[in-house]
């Protein structure tokens, strides 16, 4: 059993051998452990349960989940569940000094129920194994954030990623899905859309990064430049943006959790960046 006290170090890099060794019979019941070295993910074969596993909850007895605002196939996690607290804590802390102004409203887990849901999981496993073999044993699987509207996220959960016309990102780093590293949700949140209720929606996804290549702004790239690479990144040392090419977006990204949150409208664009930078400067150097 992984030591959950180590979650303060962030989401673990998923060990490809653990991810691929399990045959997924029924993903409706999932137990996840995080530590700095390995993620031990397994799925219980009991299809009768539609609630969170006891291993995920610190509260014994039946858990009553509120109606989900999304499509079927999602499981509502509750505050106090280990996974809920891990995700919410990671997101809020990643927003820095502005985390206090954000409120997590709900977290839902994609159960990957049904034949097609299981097929998506198994397909992801196959690609993890293939990329690991290609990259010398490490598929470089990590967690990453993706922002979208409620409608877009519902469609992603049901059908996968897809483009109808121009992608909803600015296209600066080519044609693909842009995600933020799990320890850097700030960029993702500030670019997220706000609905009439003041809600923002994020996906927490597993992504197969493999060997990454640096992608420069202004490119029209939509696939790896050579067979050596799997994905793109804006900076290898301090990544703020992962680029999963359009050719790989439904094989290398597995959307696992939906996070609904409220954050002030100032968390957007240039105004937000300037505000955040000013606060950081004051905290680091003080007033002169």
GROMACS .gro file of C-alpha atoms in nm:
model
  288
    1UNK     CA    1   0.000   0.000   0.000
    2UNK     CA    2   0.140   0.337  -0.095
    3UNK     CA    3   0.206   0.593   0.175
    4UNK     CA    4  -0.056   0.864   0.133
    5UNK     CA    5   0.151   1.102   0.345
    6UNK     CA    6   0.375   1.138   0.043
    7UNK     CA    7   0.103   1.301  -0.163
    8UNK     CA    8   0.236   1.640  -0.058
    9UNK     CA    9   0.511   1.580  -0.314
   10UNK     CA   10   0.249   1.578  -0.591
   11UNK     CA   11   0.099   1.316  -0.816
   12UNK     CA   12   0.333   1.032  -0.887
   13UNK     CA   13   0.478   0.939  -1.222
   14UNK     CA   14   0.286   0.626  -1.307
   15UNK     CA   15   0.499   0.314  -1.340
   16UNK     CA   16   0.424   0.162  -1.677
   17UNK     CA   17   0.468  -0.194  -1.553
   18UNK     CA   18   0.199  -0.145  -1.288
   19UNK     CA   19  -0.036   0.025  -1.530
   20UNK     CA   20  -0.016  -0.250  -1.787
   21UNK     CA   21  -0.006  -0.563  -1.574
   22UNK     CA   22  -0.371  -0.545  -1.464
   23UNK     CA   23  -0.655  -0.672  -1.681
   24UNK     CA   24  -0.944  -0.431  -1.645
   25UNK     CA   25  -1.267  -0.622  -1.604
   26UNK     CA   26  -1.486  -0.359  -1.443
   27UNK     CA   27  -1.346  -0.008  -1.398
   28UNK     CA   28  -1.651   0.099  -1.198
   29UNK     CA   29  -1.465   0.044  -0.872
   30UNK     CA   30  -1.118   0.190  -0.855
   31UNK     CA   31  -0.851   0.222  -0.590
   32UNK     CA   32  -0.564   0.465  -0.644
   33UNK     CA   33  -0.258   0.508  -0.428
   34UNK     CA   34  -0.007   0.785  -0.483
   35UNK     CA   35   0.355   0.811  -0.379
   36UNK     CA   36   0.670   0.955  -0.526
   37UNK     CA   37   0.769   0.639  -0.710
   38UNK     CA   38   0.476   0.431  -0.819
   39UNK     CA   39   0.104   0.437  -0.871
   40UNK     CA   40  -0.073   0.113  -0.783
   41UNK     CA   41  -0.398   0.134  -0.972
   42UNK     CA   42  -0.635  -0.157  -0.986
   43UNK     CA   43  -0.997  -0.213  -1.064
   44UNK     CA   44  -1.227  -0.432  -0.859
   45UNK     CA   45  -1.417  -0.699  -1.045
   46UNK     CA   46  -1.735  -0.637  -0.848
   47UNK     CA   47  -1.967  -0.470  -1.097
   48UNK     CA   48  -2.247  -0.425  -0.844
   49UNK     CA   49  -2.093  -0.122  -0.679
   50UNK     CA   50  -2.141   0.228  -0.816
   51UNK     CA   51  -1.988   0.410  -0.521
   52UNK     CA   52  -1.632   0.499  -0.433
   53UNK     CA   53  -1.422   0.215  -0.297
   54UNK     CA   54  -1.379   0.198   0.081
   55UNK     CA   55  -1.006   0.239   0.019
   56UNK     CA   56  -1.079   0.585  -0.120
   57UNK     CA   57  -1.302   0.698   0.164
   58UNK     CA   58  -1.211   0.782   0.519
   59UNK     CA   59  -1.577   0.746   0.618
   60UNK     CA   60  -1.723   0.403   0.676
   61UNK     CA   61  -2.074   0.305   0.579
   62UNK     CA   62  -2.279   0.392   0.272
   63UNK     CA   63  -2.197   0.709   0.085
   64UNK     CA   64  -2.480   0.907  -0.071
   65UNK     CA   65  -2.375   1.092  -0.384
   66UNK     CA   66  -2.560   1.396  -0.515
   67UNK     CA   67  -2.692   1.387  -0.871
   68UNK     CA   68  -2.414   1.443  -1.120
   69UNK     CA   69  -2.443   1.753  -1.342
   70UNK     CA   70  -2.271   1.559  -1.618
   71UNK     CA   71  -2.348   1.259  -1.834
   72UNK     CA   72  -2.382   0.905  -1.706
   73UNK     CA   73  -2.077   0.700  -1.616
   74UNK     CA   74  -1.938   0.940  -1.356
   75UNK     CA   75  -1.891   0.878  -0.985
   76UNK     CA   76  -1.909   1.168  -0.742
   77UNK     CA   77  -1.624   1.184  -0.493
   78UNK     CA   78  -1.682   1.341  -0.154
   79UNK     CA   79  -1.468   1.570   0.057
   80UNK     CA   80  -1.282   1.343   0.294
   81UNK     CA   81  -1.211   1.080   0.030
   82UNK     CA   82  -0.835   1.041  -0.005
   83UNK     CA   83  -0.842   1.094  -0.380
   84UNK     CA   84  -1.075   1.397  -0.350
   85UNK     CA   85  -0.847   1.559  -0.094
   86UNK     CA   86  -0.536   1.482  -0.299
   87UNK     CA   87  -0.676   1.636  -0.616
   88UNK     CA   88  -0.831   1.941  -0.448
   89UNK     CA   89  -0.519   2.006  -0.241
   90UNK     CA   90  -0.294   1.976  -0.544
   91UNK     CA   91  -0.510   2.212  -0.748
   92UNK     CA   92  -0.547   2.479  -0.481
   93UNK     CA   93  -0.179   2.473  -0.384
   94UNK     CA   94  -0.083   2.495  -0.751
   95UNK     CA   95  -0.268   2.827  -0.776
   96UNK     CA   96  -0.025   2.982  -0.530
   97UNK     CA   97  -0.140   3.288  -0.337
   98UNK     CA   98  -0.464   3.298  -0.535
   99UNK     CA   99  -0.564   2.949  -0.427
  100UNK     CA  100  -0.750   3.096  -0.130
  101UNK     CA  101  -0.991   3.263  -0.374
  102UNK     CA  102  -1.080   2.938  -0.550
  103UNK     CA  103  -1.338   2.688  -0.427
  104UNK     CA  104  -1.369   2.327  -0.536
  105UNK     CA  105  -1.741   2.258  -0.591
  106UNK     CA  106  -1.724   1.893  -0.697
  107UNK     CA  107  -1.496   1.619  -0.826
  108UNK     CA  108  -1.625   1.334  -1.040
  109UNK     CA  109  -1.440   1.025  -1.154
  110UNK     CA  110  -1.485   0.875  -1.498
  111UNK     CA  111  -1.589   0.514  -1.432
  112UNK     CA  112  -1.518   0.400  -1.791
  113UNK     CA  113  -1.828   0.184  -1.764
  114UNK     CA  114  -1.959  -0.033  -2.044
  115UNK     CA  115  -1.785  -0.209  -2.327
  116UNK     CA  116  -1.654   0.109  -2.490
  117UNK     CA  117  -1.528   0.249  -2.161
  118UNK     CA  118  -1.329  -0.065  -2.096
  119UNK     CA  119  -1.199  -0.056  -2.453
  120UNK     CA  120  -1.064   0.296  -2.395
  121UNK     CA  121  -0.880   0.184  -2.083
  122UNK     CA  122  -0.735  -0.122  -2.253
  123UNK     CA  123  -0.631   0.082  -2.556
  124UNK     CA  124  -0.451   0.327  -2.329
  125UNK     CA  125  -0.270   0.037  -2.161
  126UNK     CA  126  -0.160  -0.100  -2.496
  127UNK     CA  127  -0.013   0.235  -2.596
  128UNK     CA  128   0.160   0.273  -2.258
  129UNK     CA  129   0.328  -0.062  -2.310
  130UNK     CA  130   0.421   0.019  -2.670
  131UNK     CA  131   0.569   0.360  -2.586
  132UNK     CA  132   0.758   0.208  -2.292
  133UNK     CA  133   0.916  -0.049  -2.523
  134UNK     CA  134   1.000   0.222  -2.771
  135UNK     CA  135   1.153   0.449  -2.506
  136UNK     CA  136   1.364   0.197  -2.324
  137UNK     CA  137   1.113   0.094  -2.058
  138UNK     CA  138   0.963   0.428  -1.952
  139UNK     CA  139   0.649   0.559  -2.121
  140UNK     CA  140   0.673   0.880  -1.915
  141UNK     CA  141   0.308   0.872  -1.802
  142UNK     CA  142   0.202   1.170  -1.592
  143UNK     CA  143  -0.107   1.357  -1.479
  144UNK     CA  144  -0.200   1.685  -1.646
  145UNK     CA  145  -0.483   1.941  -1.642
  146UNK     CA  146  -0.712   2.034  -1.928
  147UNK     CA  147  -0.968   2.318  -1.922
  148UNK     CA  148  -1.292   2.320  -2.118
  149UNK     CA  149  -1.655   2.417  -2.104
  150UNK     CA  150  -1.903   2.184  -1.937
  151UNK     CA  151  -2.042   2.082  -2.276
  152UNK     CA  152  -1.697   2.017  -2.421
  153UNK     CA  153  -1.591   1.806  -2.125
  154UNK     CA  154  -1.911   1.600  -2.144
  155UNK     CA  155  -1.837   1.529  -2.510
  156UNK     CA  156  -1.476   1.437  -2.431
  157UNK     CA  157  -1.587   1.190  -2.166
  158UNK     CA  158  -1.840   1.035  -2.402
  159UNK     CA  159  -1.662   1.051  -2.738
  160UNK     CA  160  -1.302   1.152  -2.679
  161UNK     CA  161  -1.111   1.458  -2.799
  162UNK     CA  162  -1.195   1.598  -3.140
  163UNK     CA  163  -1.190   1.915  -3.345
  164UNK     CA  164  -1.475   2.060  -3.547
  165UNK     CA  165  -1.313   2.350  -3.723
  166UNK     CA  166  -1.052   2.548  -3.531
  167UNK     CA  167  -0.930   2.409  -3.196
  168UNK     CA  168  -1.034   2.605  -2.886
  169UNK     CA  169  -0.671   2.685  -2.801
  170UNK     CA  170  -0.475   2.963  -2.967
  171UNK     CA  171  -0.282   2.724  -3.190
  172UNK     CA  172   0.047   2.882  -3.088
  173UNK     CA  173   0.215   2.546  -3.038
  174UNK     CA  174   0.067   2.366  -3.335
  175UNK     CA  175  -0.239   2.150  -3.380
  176UNK     CA  176  -0.293   1.942  -3.070
  177UNK     CA  177  -0.434   1.929  -2.720
  178UNK     CA  178  -0.258   2.157  -2.474
  179UNK     CA  179  -0.239   2.042  -2.112
  180UNK     CA  180  -0.075   2.183  -1.801
  181UNK     CA  181   0.153   1.972  -1.574
  182UNK     CA  182  -0.015   1.856  -1.254
  183UNK     CA  183   0.196   2.097  -1.045
  184UNK     CA  184   0.115   2.395  -1.269
  185UNK     CA  185  -0.263   2.435  -1.298
  186UNK     CA  186  -0.240   2.815  -1.297
  187UNK     CA  187  -0.216   2.849  -1.675
  188UNK     CA  188  -0.502   2.608  -1.721
  189UNK     CA  189  -0.735   2.782  -1.475
  190UNK     CA  190  -0.672   3.134  -1.600
  191UNK     CA  191  -0.757   3.029  -1.956
  192UNK     CA  192  -1.069   2.835  -1.858
  193UNK     CA  193  -1.415   2.952  -1.961
  194UNK     CA  194  -1.665   3.070  -1.698
  195UNK     CA  195  -2.033   2.975  -1.733
  196UNK     CA  196  -2.340   3.164  -1.613
  197UNK     CA  197  -2.309   3.019  -1.263
  198UNK     CA  198  -1.948   3.130  -1.237
  199UNK     CA  199  -1.822   2.774  -1.274
  200UNK     CA  200  -1.502   2.656  -1.439
  201UNK     CA  201  -1.433   2.298  -1.541
  202UNK     CA  202  -1.107   2.106  -1.554
  203UNK     CA  203  -1.015   1.754  -1.654
  204UNK     CA  204  -0.737   1.570  -1.475
  205UNK     CA  205  -0.595   1.328  -1.729
  206UNK     CA  206  -0.326   1.066  -1.753
  207UNK     CA  207  -0.105   1.143  -2.048
  208UNK     CA  208   0.157   0.935  -2.227
  209UNK     CA  209   0.440   1.177  -2.291
  210UNK     CA  210   0.717   0.942  -2.400
  211UNK     CA  211   1.022   1.130  -2.523
  212UNK     CA  212   0.933   1.497  -2.562
  213UNK     CA  213   1.057   1.753  -2.810
  214UNK     CA  214   1.066   2.127  -2.752
  215UNK     CA  215   0.801   2.306  -2.959
  216UNK     CA  216   0.845   2.674  -3.038
  217UNK     CA  217   0.559   2.924  -3.070
  218UNK     CA  218   0.431   2.975  -3.423
  219UNK     CA  219   0.469   2.618  -3.542
  220UNK     CA  220   0.205   2.449  -3.757
  221UNK     CA  221   0.317   2.105  -3.639
  222UNK     CA  222   0.048   1.841  -3.582
  223UNK     CA  223   0.254   1.525  -3.537
  224UNK     CA  224   0.596   1.433  -3.394
  225UNK     CA  225   0.880   1.570  -3.605
  226UNK     CA  226   1.048   1.228  -3.608
  227UNK     CA  227   0.966   0.879  -3.486
  228UNK     CA  228   1.190   0.943  -3.187
  229UNK     CA  229   0.934   1.166  -3.014
  230UNK     CA  230   0.582   1.119  -2.877
  231UNK     CA  231   0.477   1.464  -2.758
  232UNK     CA  232   0.579   1.827  -2.740
  233UNK     CA  233   0.667   2.057  -2.452
  234UNK     CA  234   0.731   2.431  -2.427
  235UNK     CA  235   1.031   2.387  -2.196
  236UNK     CA  236   1.206   2.064  -2.102
  237UNK     CA  237   1.344   2.192  -1.770
  238UNK     CA  238   1.040   2.387  -1.648
  239UNK     CA  239   0.740   2.269  -1.851
  240UNK     CA  240   0.422   2.475  -1.841
  241UNK     CA  241   0.255   2.320  -2.141
  242UNK     CA  242   0.237   1.966  -2.275
  243UNK     CA  243   0.137   1.932  -2.641
  244UNK     CA  244  -0.033   1.606  -2.736
  245UNK     CA  245  -0.059   1.607  -3.113
  246UNK     CA  246  -0.396   1.570  -3.285
  247UNK     CA  247  -0.276   1.236  -3.423
  248UNK     CA  248  -0.233   1.102  -3.068
  249UNK     CA  249  -0.500   1.286  -2.872
  250UNK     CA  250  -0.731   0.987  -2.829
  251UNK     CA  251  -0.461   0.727  -2.768
  252UNK     CA  252  -0.225   0.917  -2.538
  253UNK     CA  253  -0.476   1.100  -2.315
  254UNK     CA  254  -0.704   0.931  -2.064
  255UNK     CA  255  -0.953   1.173  -1.898
  256UNK     CA  256  -1.006   1.043  -1.544
  257UNK     CA  257  -1.148   1.321  -1.324
  258UNK     CA  258  -1.372   1.625  -1.374
  259UNK     CA  259  -1.319   1.913  -1.133
  260UNK     CA  260  -1.580   2.187  -1.101
  261UNK     CA  261  -1.459   2.501  -0.930
  262UNK     CA  262  -1.536   2.863  -0.874
  263UNK     CA  263  -1.262   3.121  -0.903
  264UNK     CA  264  -1.274   3.500  -0.941
  265UNK     CA  265  -1.311   3.634  -1.292
  266UNK     CA  266  -0.981   3.819  -1.244
  267UNK     CA  267  -0.811   3.480  -1.292
  268UNK     CA  268  -0.800   3.534  -1.664
  269UNK     CA  269  -0.557   3.656  -1.926
  270UNK     CA  270  -0.305   3.938  -1.890
  271UNK     CA  271  -0.480   4.104  -1.596
  272UNK     CA  272  -0.449   3.784  -1.393
  273UNK     CA  273  -0.084   3.732  -1.484
  274UNK     CA  274   0.006   4.085  -1.380
  275UNK     CA  275  -0.190   4.056  -1.054
  276UNK     CA  276  -0.027   3.725  -0.969
  277UNK     CA  277   0.321   3.852  -1.053
  278UNK     CA  278   0.270   4.161  -0.835
  279UNK     CA  279   0.165   3.954  -0.537
  280UNK     CA  280   0.461   3.721  -0.582
  281UNK     CA  281   0.696   4.020  -0.599
  282UNK     CA  282   0.556   4.166  -0.277
  283UNK     CA  283   0.586   3.831  -0.097
  284UNK     CA  284   0.942   3.779  -0.214
  285UNK     CA  285   1.084   4.130  -0.185
  286UNK     CA  286   0.836   4.344   0.009
  287UNK     CA  287   0.767   4.709  -0.046
  288UNK     CA  288   1.066   4.933  -0.105
   0.00000   0.00000   0.00000
